[in-house]
Coordinates of N, CA and C in Angstrom, one line a residue:
X521 N 157.6 81.2 56.1 CA 158.2 82.5 56.5 C 157.3 83.3 57.3
X522 N 157.7 83.7 58.5 CA 156.9 84.5 59.4 C 156.9 85.9 59.0
X523 N 155.8 86.7 59.1 CA 155.9 88.1 58.8 C 156.8 88.9 59.7
X524 N 157.3 90.0 59.2 CA 158.2 90.9 60.0 C 157.5 91.5 61.2
X525 N 156.2 91.6 61.2 CA 155.5 92.1 62.3 C 154.1 91.5 62.3
X526 N 153.3 91.5 63.4 CA 152.0 91.0 63.4 C 151.1 91.8 62.4
X527 N 150.3 91.0 61.6 CA 149.5 91.7 60.6 C 148.0 91.3 60.7
X528 N 147.2 91.9 60.0 CA 145.8 91.6 59.8 C 145.0 91.7 61.2
X529 N 144.9 92.9 61.7 CA 144.0 93.1 62.8 C 142.8 94.0 62.4
X530 N 141.7 93.8 63.1 CA 140.5 94.6 62.7 C 140.8 96.1 62.8
X531 N 140.2 96.8 61.9 CA 140.4 98.3 61.9 C 139.2 98.9 61.2
X532 N 138.6 100.0 61.8 CA 137.5 100.6 61.2 C 137.9 101.5 60.0
X533 N 139.2 101.7 59.8 CA 139.7 102.6 58.8 C 140.3 102.0 57.6
X534 N 140.5 100.6 57.6 CA 141.1 100.0 56.5 C 140.6 98.6 56.3
X535 N 140.7 98.0 55.2 CA 140.3 96.7 54.9 C 141.4 95.7 55.1
X536 N 141.2 94.7 56.0 CA 142.2 93.7 56.3 C 141.6 92.3 56.1
X537 N 142.5 91.4 55.9 CA 142.0 90.0 55.7 C 143.0 89.1 55.1
X538 N 142.5 87.9 54.7 CA 143.4 86.9 54.1 C 142.7 86.4 52.8
X539 N 143.5 86.0 51.8 CA 143.1 85.4 50.6 C 143.6 83.9 50.6
X540 N 142.7 82.9 50.6 CA 143.1 81.5 50.5 C 143.4 81.2 49.1
X541 N 144.5 80.4 48.9 CA 144.8 79.9 47.6 C 145.5 78.5 47.7
X542 N 144.8 77.5 48.2 CA 145.4 76.2 48.5 C 146.0 75.5 47.3
X543 N 145.5 75.8 46.1 CA 146.1 75.2 44.9 C 147.5 75.7 44.6
X544 N 147.9 76.8 45.3 CA 149.3 77.3 45.1 C 150.2 77.1 46.3
X545 N 149.6 77.3 47.5 CA 150.4 77.2 48.7 C 149.5 76.9 49.9
X546 N 150.1 76.4 51.0 CA 149.3 76.0 52.1 C 148.9 77.2 53.0
X547 N 149.6 78.3 53.0 CA 149.3 79.5 53.9 C 148.5 80.5 53.1
X548 N 147.5 81.2 53.8 CA 146.8 82.2 53.2 C 147.7 83.5 52.9
X549 N 147.2 84.4 52.1 CA 148.0 85.6 51.8 C 147.2 86.7 52.5
X550 N 148.0 87.4 53.4 CA 147.4 88.5 54.2 C 147.4 89.8 53.3
X551 N 146.4 90.7 53.7 CA 146.5 92.0 53.1 C 146.0 93.0 54.2
X552 N 146.4 94.2 54.1 CA 146.1 95.2 55.1 C 145.4 96.5 54.5
X553 N 145.0 96.4 53.3 CA 144.3 97.5 52.6 C 143.6 96.9 51.4
X554 N 142.6 97.6 50.9 CA 141.9 97.1 49.7 C 142.8 97.1 48.6
X555 N 143.8 98.1 48.5 CA 144.7 98.1 47.4 C 145.6 96.9 47.4
X556 N 146.1 96.4 48.6 CA 146.9 95.2 48.7 C 146.0 94.0 48.3
X557 N 144.8 94.0 48.7 CA 143.9 92.9 48.3 C 143.8 92.8 46.8
X558 N 143.7 93.9 46.1 CA 143.6 93.9 44.7 C 144.9 93.5 44.0
X559 N 146.0 93.9 44.6 CA 147.3 93.5 44.1 C 147.4 91.9 44.2
X560 N 147.1 91.4 45.3 CA 147.2 89.9 45.5 C 146.4 89.2 44.5
X561 N 145.3 89.6 44.1 CA 144.5 89.0 43.1 C 145.2 88.9 41.8
X562 N 145.9 90.0 41.4 CA 146.7 90.1 40.2 C 147.9 89.2 40.3
X563 N 148.5 89.2 41.5 CA 149.8 88.4 41.7 C 149.5 86.9 41.6
X564 N 148.3 86.5 42.1 CA 148.0 85.0 42.1 C 147.8 84.5 40.7
X565 N 147.6 85.3 39.7 CA 147.5 84.9 38.3 C 148.8 85.0 37.5
X566 N 149.8 85.5 38.2 CA 151.1 85.7 37.5 C 151.7 84.3 37.2
X567 N 151.9 83.9 36.0 CA 152.3 82.6 35.6 C 153.6 82.0 36.3
X568 N 154.7 82.8 36.5 CA 155.9 82.2 37.1 C 155.8 82.1 38.6
X569 N 154.7 82.6 39.2 CA 154.7 82.7 40.7 C 154.6 81.3 41.3
X570 N 155.5 81.0 42.3 CA 155.5 79.8 43.1 C 154.9 79.9 44.5
X571 N 155.1 81.1 45.1 CA 154.7 81.3 46.5 C 154.7 82.8 46.7
X572 N 153.8 83.3 47.6 CA 153.8 84.7 47.9 C 153.7 84.9 49.4
X573 N 154.5 85.9 49.9 CA 154.5 86.1 51.4 C 154.2 87.6 51.6
X574 N 153.4 87.9 52.7 CA 153.1 89.2 53.1 C 154.1 89.7 54.2
X575 N 154.6 90.9 54.0 CA 155.6 91.5 55.0 C 156.7 90.5 55.4
X576 N 157.5 90.0 54.4 CA 158.4 88.9 54.6 C 159.6 89.1 55.5
X577 N 160.1 90.4 55.6 CA 161.3 90.6 56.4 C 161.4 92.1 56.6
X578 N 162.3 92.5 57.5 CA 162.6 93.9 57.8 C 164.0 94.3 57.4
X579 N 164.2 95.4 56.7 CA 165.5 95.9 56.3 C 165.9 97.0 57.2
X580 N 167.2 97.0 57.6 CA 167.7 98.2 58.3 C 168.3 99.1 57.3
X581 N 167.8 100.3 57.2 CA 168.2 101.3 56.2 C 169.1 102.4 56.9
X582 N 169.7 102.2 58.0 CA 170.6 103.2 58.6 C 169.8 104.4 59.1
X583 N 170.2 105.6 58.7 CA 169.6 106.8 59.2 C 168.1 106.9 58.8
X584 N 167.7 106.1 57.8 CA 166.3 106.2 57.3 C 165.4 105.2 58.1
X585 N 166.0 104.5 59.1 CA 165.2 103.6 59.9 C 165.1 102.2 59.3
X586 N 164.0 101.6 59.5 CA 163.8 100.2 58.9 C 162.7 100.3 57.9
X587 N 162.7 99.2 57.1 CA 161.7 99.1 56.0 C 161.2 97.7 55.9
X588 N 159.9 97.5 55.9 CA 159.3 96.2 55.7 C 158.5 96.2 54.4
X589 N 158.9 95.5 53.4 CA 158.2 95.5 52.1 C 156.8 94.8 52.3
X590 N 155.9 95.0 51.4 CA 154.6 94.5 51.5 C 154.6 93.0 51.1
X591 N 155.2 92.7 50.0 CA 155.2 91.3 49.5 C 156.5 90.8 48.9
X592 N 156.7 89.5 49.1 CA 157.8 88.8 48.4 C 157.2 87.7 47.5
X593 N 157.5 87.8 46.2 CA 157.0 86.8 45.3 C 158.1 85.9 44.9
X594 N 158.0 84.6 45.3 CA 159.0 83.6 44.9 C 158.5 83.1 43.5
X595 N 159.4 83.2 42.6 CA 159.1 82.9 41.2 C 160.0 81.8 40.6
X596 N 159.5 81.3 39.4 CA 160.3 80.4 38.7 C 161.7 80.9 38.3
X597 N 162.7 80.0 38.3 CA 164.1 80.4 37.9 C 164.7 81.3 39.0
X598 N 164.1 81.3 40.2 CA 164.6 82.2 41.3 C 164.6 83.6 41.0
X599 N 163.7 84.1 40.1 CA 163.6 85.5 39.8 C 162.6 86.1 40.7
X600 N 163.0 86.2 42.0 CA 162.1 86.7 43.1 C 161.9 88.2 43.0
X601 N 160.7 88.6 43.4 CA 160.3 90.0 43.3 C 159.8 90.5 44.7
X602 N 160.3 91.7 45.1 CA 159.8 92.3 46.3 C 158.9 93.5 45.8
X603 N 157.8 93.6 46.4 CA 156.8 94.6 45.9 C 156.3 95.5 47.0
X604 N 156.3 96.8 46.8 CA 155.7 97.8 47.7 C 154.4 98.2 47.0
X605 N 153.3 98.0 47.7 CA 152.0 98.4 47.2 C 151.6 99.7 47.9
X606 N 151.4 100.8 47.2 CA 151.2 102.1 47.8 C 150.4 103.0 46.9
X607 N 149.4 103.7 47.4 CA 148.7 104.7 46.6 C 149.6 105.7 46.0
X608 N 149.3 106.1 44.7 CA 150.2 106.9 44.0 C 150.5 108.2 44.8
X609 N 149.5 108.8 45.5 CA 149.6 110.0 46.1 C 150.7 110.0 47.3
X610 N 151.0 108.8 47.8 CA 151.9 108.7 48.9 C 153.3 108.3 48.5
X611 N 153.5 108.0 47.2 CA 154.8 107.5 46.7 C 155.9 108.5 46.9
X612 N 155.7 109.8 46.5 CA 156.7 110.8 46.6 C 157.1 111.1 48.1
X613 N 156.2 110.9 49.0 CA 156.5 111.2 50.4 C 157.6 110.2 50.9
X614 N 157.6 108.9 50.4 CA 158.5 107.9 50.8 C 159.6 107.6 49.8
X615 N 159.8 108.4 48.9 CA 160.7 108.1 47.7 C 162.1 107.8 48.2
X616 N 162.6 108.6 49.2 CA 164.0 108.4 49.6 C 164.2 107.0 50.2
X617 N 163.3 106.6 51.1 CA 163.4 105.3 51.7 C 163.2 104.2 50.6
X618 N 162.3 104.4 49.7 CA 162.1 103.4 48.7 C 163.4 103.2 47.8
X619 N 164.1 104.3 47.5 CA 165.3 104.3 46.7 C 166.4 103.5 47.4
X620 N 166.5 103.8 48.7 CA 167.6 103.1 49.4 C 167.2 101.6 49.6
X621 N 166.0 101.3 49.8 CA 165.5 99.9 49.9 C 165.8 99.2 48.6
X622 N 165.5 99.9 47.5 CA 165.8 99.3 46.1 C 167.2 98.8 46.0
X623 N 168.1 99.7 46.4 CA 169.6 99.4 46.2 C 169.9 98.2 47.1
X624 N 169.4 98.2 48.4 CA 169.7 97.1 49.3 C 169.1 95.8 48.8
X625 N 167.9 95.8 48.2 CA 167.3 94.6 47.8 C 168.0 94.1 46.5
X626 N 168.3 95.0 45.6 CA 169.1 94.5 44.4 C 170.4 94.0 44.8
X627 N 171.0 94.5 45.8 CA 172.3 93.9 46.3 C 172.1 92.4 46.8
X628 N 170.9 92.1 47.1 CA 170.6 90.7 47.5 C 170.1 89.9 46.4
X629 N 170.1 90.4 45.2 CA 169.6 89.7 44.0 C 168.1 89.7 43.8
X630 N 167.4 90.7 44.4 CA 166.0 90.7 44.4 C 165.5 91.9 43.5
X631 N 164.6 91.7 42.7 CA 164.0 92.8 41.9 C 163.0 93.5 42.8
X632 N 162.9 94.9 42.7 CA 162.0 95.7 43.5 C 161.1 96.5 42.7
X633 N 159.8 96.4 42.9 CA 158.8 97.1 42.2 C 157.9 97.9 43.2
X634 N 157.5 99.1 42.8 CA 156.4 99.8 43.5 C 155.2 99.8 42.6
X635 N 154.1 99.2 43.2 CA 152.8 99.1 42.4 C 151.8 100.0 43.0
X636 N 151.2 100.9 42.2 CA 150.1 101.8 42.7 C 148.8 101.3 42.1
X637 N 147.8 102.1 42.4 CA 146.4 101.7 41.8 C 146.4 101.8 40.3
X638 N 147.3 102.6 39.7 CA 147.4 102.7 38.3 C 147.8 101.4 37.6
X639 N 148.8 100.8 38.2 CA 149.2 99.5 37.6 C 148.3 98.4 38.0
X640 N 147.8 98.4 39.2 CA 147.0 97.2 39.7 C 145.6 97.2 39.0
X641 N 145.0 98.3 38.8 CA 143.7 98.4 38.3 C 143.6 98.8 36.8
X642 N 144.7 98.7 36.1 CA 144.7 99.1 34.7 C 143.6 98.4 33.9
X643 N 142.8 99.2 33.3 CA 141.7 98.7 32.4 C 140.8 97.7 33.2
X644 N 140.7 97.9 34.5 CA 139.7 97.1 35.3 C 140.2 95.6 35.4
X645 N 141.5 95.4 35.3 CA 141.9 94.0 35.3 C 141.8 93.4 36.7
X646 N 141.9 94.2 37.8 CA 141.7 93.7 39.1 C 140.3 93.1 39.3
X647 N 139.3 93.7 38.7 CA 138.0 93.2 38.8 C 137.9 91.9 38.1
X648 N 138.5 91.7 37.0 CA 138.5 90.5 36.2 C 139.2 89.4 37.0
X649 N 140.3 89.8 37.7 CA 141.0 88.8 38.5 C 140.2 88.3 39.7
X650 N 139.4 89.2 40.3 CA 138.4 88.8 41.3 C 137.4 87.8 40.8
X651 N 136.9 88.0 39.6 CA 135.9 87.0 39.1 C 136.6 85.7 38.8
X652 N 137.8 85.7 38.3 CA 138.5 84.4 38.0 C 138.8 83.7 39.3
X653 N 139.2 84.4 40.3 CA 139.6 83.7 41.6 C 138.4 83.2 42.3
X654 N 137.2 83.8 42.2 CA 136.0 83.3 42.7 C 135.7 81.9 42.1
X655 N 135.9 81.8 40.8 CA 135.7 80.5 40.2 C 136.7 79.5 40.7
X656 N 138.0 79.9 40.9 CA 139.0 79.0 41.3 C 138.8 78.5 42.7
X657 N 138.0 79.2 43.5 CA 137.7 78.7 44.9 C 136.5 77.8 44.9
X658 N 135.9 77.6 43.8 CA 134.7 76.7 43.7 C 135.3 75.3 43.6
X659 N 134.4 74.3 43.7 CA 134.8 72.9 43.7 C 134.3 72.2 42.4
X660 N 135.2 71.6 41.7 CA 134.9 70.8 40.5 C 135.4 69.4 40.8
X661 N 134.7 68.4 40.4 CA 135.2 67.0 40.6 C 136.5 66.8 39.9
X662 N 137.4 66.0 40.5 CA 138.7 65.8 39.9 C 138.6 65.2 38.5
X663 N 137.7 64.2 38.4 CA 137.6 63.6 37.1 C 137.1 64.5 36.0
X664 N 136.3 65.5 36.3 CA 135.9 66.5 35.4 C 137.1 67.4 35.0
X665 N 137.9 67.9 35.9 CA 139.0 68.7 35.7 C 140.0 67.9 34.8
X666 N 140.3 66.7 35.2 CA 141.3 65.9 34.4 C 140.8 65.7 33.0
X667 N 139.5 65.5 32.8 CA 139.0 65.4 31.4 C 139.2 66.7 30.6
X668 N 139.0 67.8 31.2 CA 139.2 69.1 30.5 C 140.7 69.3 30.2
X669 N 141.6 68.9 31.1 CA 143.0 69.1 30.9 C 143.5 68.2 29.8
X670 N 142.9 67.0 29.7 CA 143.3 66.0 28.7 C 143.0 66.6 27.3
X671 N 141.9 67.3 27.2 CA 141.4 67.8 25.9 C 142.3 69.0 25.5
X672 N 142.9 69.7 26.4 CA 143.7 70.8 26.1 C 144.9 70.5 25.2
X673 N 145.4 69.3 25.3 CA 146.6 68.9 24.6 C 146.5 68.9 23.1
X674 N 145.3 68.8 22.6 CA 145.0 68.7 21.1 C 144.6 70.1 20.5
X675 N 144.7 71.2 21.4 CA 144.2 72.5 20.9 C 145.4 73.4 20.6
X676 N 145.2 74.3 19.7 CA 146.2 75.3 19.4 C 145.9 76.6 20.2
X677 N 146.8 77.1 20.9 CA 146.7 78.4 21.7 C 147.5 79.5 21.0
X678 N 147.2 80.8 21.4 CA 146.1 81.3 22.2 C 144.8 81.3 21.5
X679 N 143.7 81.3 22.3 CA 142.3 81.5 21.8 C 141.6 82.2 22.9
X680 N 140.4 82.7 22.6 CA 139.6 83.4 23.6 C 138.9 82.4 24.6
X681 N 138.5 82.9 25.7 CA 137.8 82.1 26.7 C 136.5 81.5 26.1
X682 N 135.8 82.3 25.4 CA 134.5 81.7 24.8 C 134.8 80.6 23.8
X683 N 135.9 80.8 22.9 CA 136.2 79.8 21.9 C 136.7 78.5 22.6
X684 N 137.5 78.7 23.7 CA 138.0 77.5 24.4 C 136.8 76.8 25.1
X685 N 135.9 77.5 25.7 CA 134.8 76.8 26.3 C 134.0 76.0 25.3
X686 N 133.8 76.6 24.1 CA 133.1 75.9 23.0 C 133.8 74.7 22.6
X687 N 135.1 74.8 22.4 CA 135.9 73.7 21.9 C 136.0 72.5 23.0
X688 N 135.9 72.9 24.2 CA 135.9 71.9 25.3 C 134.5 71.4 25.6
X689 N 133.5 72.0 25.1 CA 132.1 71.6 25.4 C 131.8 71.9 26.9
X690 N 132.3 73.0 27.4 CA 132.1 73.4 28.8 C 131.7 74.8 28.9
X691 N 131.7 75.4 30.1 CA 131.2 76.7 30.3 C 132.4 77.7 30.5
X692 N 132.2 79.0 30.4 CA 133.2 80.0 30.6 C 133.6 79.9 32.1
X693 N 132.7 79.7 33.0 CA 133.1 79.6 34.4 C 134.1 78.5 34.6
X694 N 134.0 77.4 34.0 CA 134.9 76.3 34.2 C 136.3 76.6 33.5
X695 N 136.3 77.3 32.4 CA 137.5 77.8 31.9 C 138.2 78.8 32.8
X696 N 137.4 79.7 33.4 CA 138.0 80.6 34.4 C 138.5 79.8 35.6
X697 N 137.9 78.7 36.0 CA 138.4 77.9 37.1 C 139.8 77.4 36.7
X698 N 140.0 76.9 35.5 CA 141.3 76.4 35.1 C 142.3 77.6 35.1
X699 N 141.9 78.8 34.7 CA 142.8 79.9 34.7 C 143.2 80.3 36.1
X700 N 142.2 80.3 37.0 CA 142.5 80.6 38.4 C 143.4 79.6 39.1
X701 N 143.2 78.3 38.7 CA 144.0 77.2 39.3 C 145.3 77.1 38.6
X702 N 145.6 78.0 37.6 CA 146.9 78.1 37.0 C 147.2 77.0 36.0
X703 N 146.2 76.3 35.5 CA 146.3 75.3 34.4 C 146.4 76.0 33.1
X704 N 145.8 77.2 33.0 CA 145.8 78.1 31.8 C 146.2 79.5 32.3
X705 N 146.7 80.3 31.3 CA 147.1 81.6 31.7 C 146.5 82.7 30.7
X706 N 146.4 83.9 31.2 CA 146.0 85.0 30.4 C 147.2 86.0 30.3
X707 N 147.1 86.9 29.3 CA 148.1 88.0 29.2 C 147.9 89.0 30.3
X708 N 148.9 89.9 30.5 CA 148.8 90.8 31.7 C 147.5 91.6 31.8
X709 N 146.9 91.9 30.7 CA 145.6 92.7 30.8 C 144.5 91.9 31.4
X710 N 144.7 90.6 31.5 CA 143.7 89.6 31.9 C 142.4 89.7 31.1
X711 N 142.6 90.2 29.8 CA 141.5 90.1 28.8 C 141.2 88.7 28.5
X712 N 139.9 88.4 28.3 CA 139.5 87.0 28.0 C 139.7 86.7 26.5
X713 N 140.3 87.6 25.7 CA 140.5 87.3 24.3 C 141.7 86.4 24.0
X714 N 142.6 86.3 24.9 CA 143.8 85.4 24.7 C 144.1 84.5 25.9
X715 N 143.9 83.3 25.7 CA 144.2 82.3 26.8 C 145.4 81.4 26.3
X716 N 146.4 81.2 27.2 CA 147.5 80.4 26.8 C 147.5 79.1 27.6
X717 N 148.0 78.1 27.0 CA 148.2 76.8 27.7 C 149.2 77.0 28.8
X718 N 148.9 76.4 29.9 CA 149.7 76.5 31.1 C 151.1 75.9 30.9
X719 N 151.3 75.1 29.9 CA 152.6 74.5 29.7 C 153.5 75.3 28.7
X720 N 152.9 76.4 28.1 CA 153.6 77.2 27.1 C 154.6 78.1 27.7
X721 N 155.9 77.9 27.4 CA 156.9 78.7 28.0 C 157.4 79.9 27.0
X722 N 156.8 79.9 25.8 CA 157.3 80.8 24.8 C 157.1 82.2 25.2
X723 N 156.1 82.6 26.0 CA 155.8 84.0 26.2 C 156.3 84.5 27.6
X724 N 157.1 83.7 28.2 CA 157.6 84.1 29.6 C 158.4 85.3 29.6
X725 N 159.2 85.6 28.5 CA 160.0 86.8 28.4 C 159.2 88.0 27.8
X726 N 158.0 87.8 27.4 CA 157.2 88.9 26.9 C 156.0 89.1 27.8
X727 N 154.9 88.5 27.5 CA 153.6 88.7 28.2 C 153.8 88.3 29.7
X728 N 154.7 87.3 30.0 CA 154.7 86.8 31.3 C 155.9 87.3 32.1
X729 N 156.6 88.4 31.6 CA 157.7 89.0 32.4 C 157.1 89.8 33.5
X730 N 157.9 90.0 34.6 CA 157.4 90.8 35.7 C 157.1 92.2 35.3
X731 N 157.9 92.9 34.5 CA 157.6 94.2 34.1 C 156.3 94.3 33.3
X732 N 156.0 93.4 32.4 CA 154.8 93.4 31.7 C 153.6 93.1 32.6
X733 N 153.7 92.2 33.6 CA 152.6 91.8 34.4 C 152.3 92.9 35.5
X734 N 153.3 93.4 36.2 CA 153.1 94.3 37.3 C 153.3 95.7 36.9
X735 N 153.9 96.0 35.8 CA 154.3 97.4 35.5 C 155.3 97.9 36.5
X736 N 155.0 98.9 37.2 CA 155.9 99.5 38.2 C 155.8 101.0 38.1
X737 N 155.5 101.6 39.2 CA 155.3 103.1 39.1 C 156.7 103.8 38.9
X738 N 156.6 104.9 38.2 CA 157.8 105.8 38.1 C 158.0 106.6 39.3
X739 N 159.1 106.5 40.0 CA 159.4 107.2 41.2 C 160.9 107.5 41.3

């Protein structure tokens, strides 16, 4: 999917770039602000996520002009999510356009969420996501990973990262690698006290729901 407009150009006033995630998809995920970067980190750990696109399309909103959302999240069971990432202080300025866009998107069967710094950085979870994804981008031998995954089948979940590392006879960094690579999952807080097996579907309507994971600003 091509972006609605050219993105990621150098700027002295904002942070722009790409986040690689080859274990999930072949294309990098673009961001045009530090807040978008922090959102992408959170999104890449969302268990139902299959693919993520930056500025996926443009909507014609009539007298309000056009609207290009920040992200489209393709998810399991076709529960796709469109996300606007915006600092809280600017939400009220754009509320009319966001409300019209929400109606248009829901008419297409898409959920629409507005995420601000309050949802993205709740309890420092964006920093924890960054640590996990740094481990995910490291290299582990395939035979080592396969050995760790084989041992997961005999364990009872959830458990803490430290407990799991001890049970597997490995390090916390390697457990974080498995989390970042989506073989294991965390709850929405990204606390290391509860790790779920990646094959566990029981929590998808609770901990792994879009509302629980991303929140959504009141506007």
